[in-house]
mmCIF file of C-alpha atoms in Angstrom:
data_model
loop_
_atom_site.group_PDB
_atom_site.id
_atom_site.type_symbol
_atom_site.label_atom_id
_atom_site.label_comp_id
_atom_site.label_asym_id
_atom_site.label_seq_id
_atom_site.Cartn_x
_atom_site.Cartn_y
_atom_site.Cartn_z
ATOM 1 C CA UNK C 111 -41.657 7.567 -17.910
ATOM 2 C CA UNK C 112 -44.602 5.455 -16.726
ATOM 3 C CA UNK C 113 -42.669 2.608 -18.167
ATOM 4 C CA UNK C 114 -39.323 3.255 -16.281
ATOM 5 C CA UNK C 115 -41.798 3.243 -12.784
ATOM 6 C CA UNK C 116 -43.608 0.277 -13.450
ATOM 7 C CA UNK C 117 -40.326 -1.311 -13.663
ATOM 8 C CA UNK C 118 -38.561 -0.009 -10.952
ATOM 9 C CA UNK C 119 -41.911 -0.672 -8.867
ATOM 10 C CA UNK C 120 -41.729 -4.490 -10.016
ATOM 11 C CA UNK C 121 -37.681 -4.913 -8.891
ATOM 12 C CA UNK C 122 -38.832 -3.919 -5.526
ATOM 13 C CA UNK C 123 -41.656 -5.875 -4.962
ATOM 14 C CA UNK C 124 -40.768 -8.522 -6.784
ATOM 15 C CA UNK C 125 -36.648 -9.151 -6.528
ATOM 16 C CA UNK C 126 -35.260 -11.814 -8.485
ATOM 17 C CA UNK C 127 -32.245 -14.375 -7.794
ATOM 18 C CA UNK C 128 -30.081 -15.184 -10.486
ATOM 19 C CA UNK C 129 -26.031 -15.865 -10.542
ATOM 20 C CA UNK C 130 -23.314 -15.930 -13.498
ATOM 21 C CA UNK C 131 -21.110 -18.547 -13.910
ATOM 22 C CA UNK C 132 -18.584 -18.105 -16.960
ATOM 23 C CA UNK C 133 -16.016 -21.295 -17.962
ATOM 24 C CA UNK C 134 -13.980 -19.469 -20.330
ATOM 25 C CA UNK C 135 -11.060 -21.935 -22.519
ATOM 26 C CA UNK C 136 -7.614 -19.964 -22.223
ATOM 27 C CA UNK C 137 -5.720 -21.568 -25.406
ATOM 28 C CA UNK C 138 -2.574 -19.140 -24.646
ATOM 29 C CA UNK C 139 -2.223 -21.251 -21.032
ATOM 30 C CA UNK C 140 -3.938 -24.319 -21.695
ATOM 31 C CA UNK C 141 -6.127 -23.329 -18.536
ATOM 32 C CA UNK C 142 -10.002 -22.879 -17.789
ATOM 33 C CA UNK C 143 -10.836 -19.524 -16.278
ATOM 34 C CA UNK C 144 -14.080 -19.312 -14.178
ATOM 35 C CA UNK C 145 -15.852 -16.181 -13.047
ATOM 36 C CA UNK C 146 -19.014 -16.713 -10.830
ATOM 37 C CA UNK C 147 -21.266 -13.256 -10.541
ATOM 38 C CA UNK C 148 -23.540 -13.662 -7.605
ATOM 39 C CA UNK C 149 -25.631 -10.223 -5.888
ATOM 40 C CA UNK C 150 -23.486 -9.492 -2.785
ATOM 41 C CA UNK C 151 -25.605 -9.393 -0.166
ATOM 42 C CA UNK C 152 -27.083 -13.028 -1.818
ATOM 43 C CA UNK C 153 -23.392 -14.716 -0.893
ATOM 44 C CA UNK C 154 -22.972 -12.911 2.381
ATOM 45 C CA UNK C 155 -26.220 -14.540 3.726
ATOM 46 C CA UNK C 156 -25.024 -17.896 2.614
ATOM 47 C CA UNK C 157 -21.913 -17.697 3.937
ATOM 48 C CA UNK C 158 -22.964 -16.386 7.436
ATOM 49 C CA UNK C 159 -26.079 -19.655 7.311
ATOM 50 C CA UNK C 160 -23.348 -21.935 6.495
ATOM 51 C CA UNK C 161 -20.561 -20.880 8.455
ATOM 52 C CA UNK C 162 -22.142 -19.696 11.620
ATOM 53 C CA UNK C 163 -20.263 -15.934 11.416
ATOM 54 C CA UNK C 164 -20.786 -12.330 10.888
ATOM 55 C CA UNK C 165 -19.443 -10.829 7.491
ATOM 56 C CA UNK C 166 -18.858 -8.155 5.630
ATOM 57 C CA UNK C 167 -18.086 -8.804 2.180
ATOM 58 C CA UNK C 168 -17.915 -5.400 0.910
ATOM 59 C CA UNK C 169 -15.413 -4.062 3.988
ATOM 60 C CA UNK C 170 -14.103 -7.220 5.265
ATOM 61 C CA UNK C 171 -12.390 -6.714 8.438
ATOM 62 C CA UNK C 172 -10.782 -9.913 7.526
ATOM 63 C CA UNK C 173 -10.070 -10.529 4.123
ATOM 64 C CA UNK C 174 -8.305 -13.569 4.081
ATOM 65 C CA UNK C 175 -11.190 -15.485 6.427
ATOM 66 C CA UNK C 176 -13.478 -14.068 3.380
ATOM 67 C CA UNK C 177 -11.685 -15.512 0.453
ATOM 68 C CA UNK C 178 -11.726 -18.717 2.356
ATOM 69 C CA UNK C 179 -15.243 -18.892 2.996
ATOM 70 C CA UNK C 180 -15.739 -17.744 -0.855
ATOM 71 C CA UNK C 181 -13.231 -20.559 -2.130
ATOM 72 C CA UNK C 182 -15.014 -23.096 0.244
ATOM 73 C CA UNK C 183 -18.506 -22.263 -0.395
ATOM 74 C CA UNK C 184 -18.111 -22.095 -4.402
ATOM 75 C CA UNK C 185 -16.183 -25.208 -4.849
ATOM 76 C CA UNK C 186 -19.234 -27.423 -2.749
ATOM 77 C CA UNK C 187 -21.506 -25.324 -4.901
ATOM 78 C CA UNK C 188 -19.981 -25.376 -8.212
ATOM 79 C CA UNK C 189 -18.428 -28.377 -9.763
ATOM 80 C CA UNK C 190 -17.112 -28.531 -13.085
ATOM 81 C CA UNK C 191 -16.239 -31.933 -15.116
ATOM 82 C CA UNK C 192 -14.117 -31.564 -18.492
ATOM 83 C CA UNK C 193 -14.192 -34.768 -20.469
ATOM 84 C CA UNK C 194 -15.341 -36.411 -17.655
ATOM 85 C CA UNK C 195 -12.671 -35.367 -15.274
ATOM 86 C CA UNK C 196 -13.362 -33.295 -12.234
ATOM 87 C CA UNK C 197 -11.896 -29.973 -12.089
ATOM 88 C CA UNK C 198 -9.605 -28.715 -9.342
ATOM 89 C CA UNK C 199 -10.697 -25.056 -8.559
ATOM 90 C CA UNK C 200 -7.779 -22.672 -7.683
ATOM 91 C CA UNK C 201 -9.291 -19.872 -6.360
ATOM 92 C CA UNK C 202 -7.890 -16.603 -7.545
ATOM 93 C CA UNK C 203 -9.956 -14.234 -5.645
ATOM 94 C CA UNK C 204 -13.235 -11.972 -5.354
ATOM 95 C CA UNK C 205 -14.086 -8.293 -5.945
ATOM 96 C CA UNK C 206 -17.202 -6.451 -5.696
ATOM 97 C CA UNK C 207 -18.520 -4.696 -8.265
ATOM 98 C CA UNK C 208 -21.459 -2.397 -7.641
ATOM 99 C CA UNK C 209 -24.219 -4.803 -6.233
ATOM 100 C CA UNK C 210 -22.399 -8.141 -7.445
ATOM 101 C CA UNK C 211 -19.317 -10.440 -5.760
ATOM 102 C CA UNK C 212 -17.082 -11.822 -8.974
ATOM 103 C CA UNK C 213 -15.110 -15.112 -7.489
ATOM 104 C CA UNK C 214 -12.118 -15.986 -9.957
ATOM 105 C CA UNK C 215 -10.601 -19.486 -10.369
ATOM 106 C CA UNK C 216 -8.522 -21.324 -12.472
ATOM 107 C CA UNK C 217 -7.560 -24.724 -13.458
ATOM 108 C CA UNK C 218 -4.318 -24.883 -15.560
ATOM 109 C CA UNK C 219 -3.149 -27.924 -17.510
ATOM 110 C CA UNK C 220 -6.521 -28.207 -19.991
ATOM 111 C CA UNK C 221 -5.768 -28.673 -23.268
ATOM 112 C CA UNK C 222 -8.587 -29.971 -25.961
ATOM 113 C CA UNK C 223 -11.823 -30.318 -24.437
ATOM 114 C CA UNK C 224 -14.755 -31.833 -26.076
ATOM 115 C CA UNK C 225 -17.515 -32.228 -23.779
ATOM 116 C CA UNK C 226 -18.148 -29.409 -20.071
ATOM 117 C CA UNK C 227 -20.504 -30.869 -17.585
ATOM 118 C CA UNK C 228 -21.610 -28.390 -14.675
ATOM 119 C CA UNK C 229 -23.483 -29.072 -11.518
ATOM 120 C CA UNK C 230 -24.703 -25.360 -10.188
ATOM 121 C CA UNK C 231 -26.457 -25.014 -6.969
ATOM 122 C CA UNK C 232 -25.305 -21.729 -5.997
ATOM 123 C CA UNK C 233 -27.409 -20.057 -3.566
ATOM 124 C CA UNK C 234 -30.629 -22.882 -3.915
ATOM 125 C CA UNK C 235 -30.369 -23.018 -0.086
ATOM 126 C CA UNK C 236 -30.718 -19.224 0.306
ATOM 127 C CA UNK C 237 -33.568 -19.068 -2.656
ATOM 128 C CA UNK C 238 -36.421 -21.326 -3.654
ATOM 129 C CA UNK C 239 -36.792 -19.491 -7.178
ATOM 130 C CA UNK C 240 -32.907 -19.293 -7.906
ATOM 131 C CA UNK C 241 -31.692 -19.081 -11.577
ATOM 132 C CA UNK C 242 -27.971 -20.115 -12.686
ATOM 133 C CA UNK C 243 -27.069 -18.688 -15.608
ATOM 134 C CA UNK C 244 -23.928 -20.588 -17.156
ATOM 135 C CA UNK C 245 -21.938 -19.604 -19.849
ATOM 136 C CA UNK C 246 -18.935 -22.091 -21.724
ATOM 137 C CA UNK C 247 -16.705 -21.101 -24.162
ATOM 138 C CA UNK C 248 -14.278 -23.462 -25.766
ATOM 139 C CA UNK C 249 -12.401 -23.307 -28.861
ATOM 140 C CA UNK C 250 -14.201 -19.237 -29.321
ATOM 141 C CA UNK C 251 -17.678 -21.539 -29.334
ATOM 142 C CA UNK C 252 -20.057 -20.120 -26.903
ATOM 143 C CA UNK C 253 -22.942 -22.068 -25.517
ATOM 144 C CA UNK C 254 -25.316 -21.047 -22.670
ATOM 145 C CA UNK C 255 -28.372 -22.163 -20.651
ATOM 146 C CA UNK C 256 -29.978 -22.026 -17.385
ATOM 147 C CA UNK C 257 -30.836 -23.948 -14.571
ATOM 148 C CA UNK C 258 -33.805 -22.992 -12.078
ATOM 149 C CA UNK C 259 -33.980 -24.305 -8.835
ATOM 150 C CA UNK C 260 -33.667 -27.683 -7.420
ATOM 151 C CA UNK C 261 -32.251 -28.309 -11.229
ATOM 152 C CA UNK C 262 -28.636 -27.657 -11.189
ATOM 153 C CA UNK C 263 -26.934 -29.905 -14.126
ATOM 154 C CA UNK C 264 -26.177 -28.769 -17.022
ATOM 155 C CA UNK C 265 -24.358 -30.575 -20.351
ATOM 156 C CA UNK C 266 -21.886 -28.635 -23.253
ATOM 157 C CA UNK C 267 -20.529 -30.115 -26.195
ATOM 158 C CA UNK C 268 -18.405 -28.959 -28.550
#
């Protein structure tokens, strides 16, 4: 019991910044899926800093003017080389799920990839002690790391 404090006492006092970026290989549709996790109240800042407005993510009064600030704000955030080639995000959409914002995209037309290079600065201008997490799958082959902020490149190959 003592232990379950202590820890709730620390997440407090001591919160901690870290997004979830998944680059998932789709075989089936020669595509890459993405899914970026980020703490909802973490994007909302940014997006209000960046684009000068007053949001709510979780009841937008405005959806549409939300998924474009999403789409904008990931894709100057987030970019994704496959082989060497830049990716072209299509963003899907967001949803929130308890206290974190999942943004979808896709890029279709990806067939065999051999090497996944990832620049993510999500959220370094909201945080100074910022963690990525990243996760790439290709070909069922899972590889992860992390990036702490100002680092924000990262290097797969399969």
């Amino acid at each position: 019991m003592l232990h379950l404090l202590l820890i709730s006492w620390f997440r407090i006092f001591h919160p901690f910044y870290v997004s979830v970026t998944e680059i998932k290989q789709n075989p089936t549709n020669h595509s890459i899926e993405i899914s970026c996790r980020m703490f909802y109240d973490d994007l909302e800042k940014a997006l209000e800093k960046q684009y000068h407005v007053q949001l709510d993510i979780v009841k937008p009064k405005d959806k549409a003017q939300i998924n474009k600030l999403i789409n904008d704000y990931v894709k100057k955030h987030l970019l994704i080389k496959a082989d060497g080639k830049v990716l072209n995000l299509n963003f899907i959409g967001y949803e929130i799920q308890e206290d974190g914002a999942w943004s979808y995209f896709e890029v279709k037309g990806i067939n065999a990839i051999k090497e996944v290079q990832v620049h993510d600065d999500l959220l370094y201008e909201q945080h100074p002690e910022q963690i990525n997490m990243m996760h790439v799958i290709i070909n069922n082959q899972r590889k992860s790391t992390k990036v702490d902020n100002p680092d924000a490149d990262a290097n797969f190959k399969f």
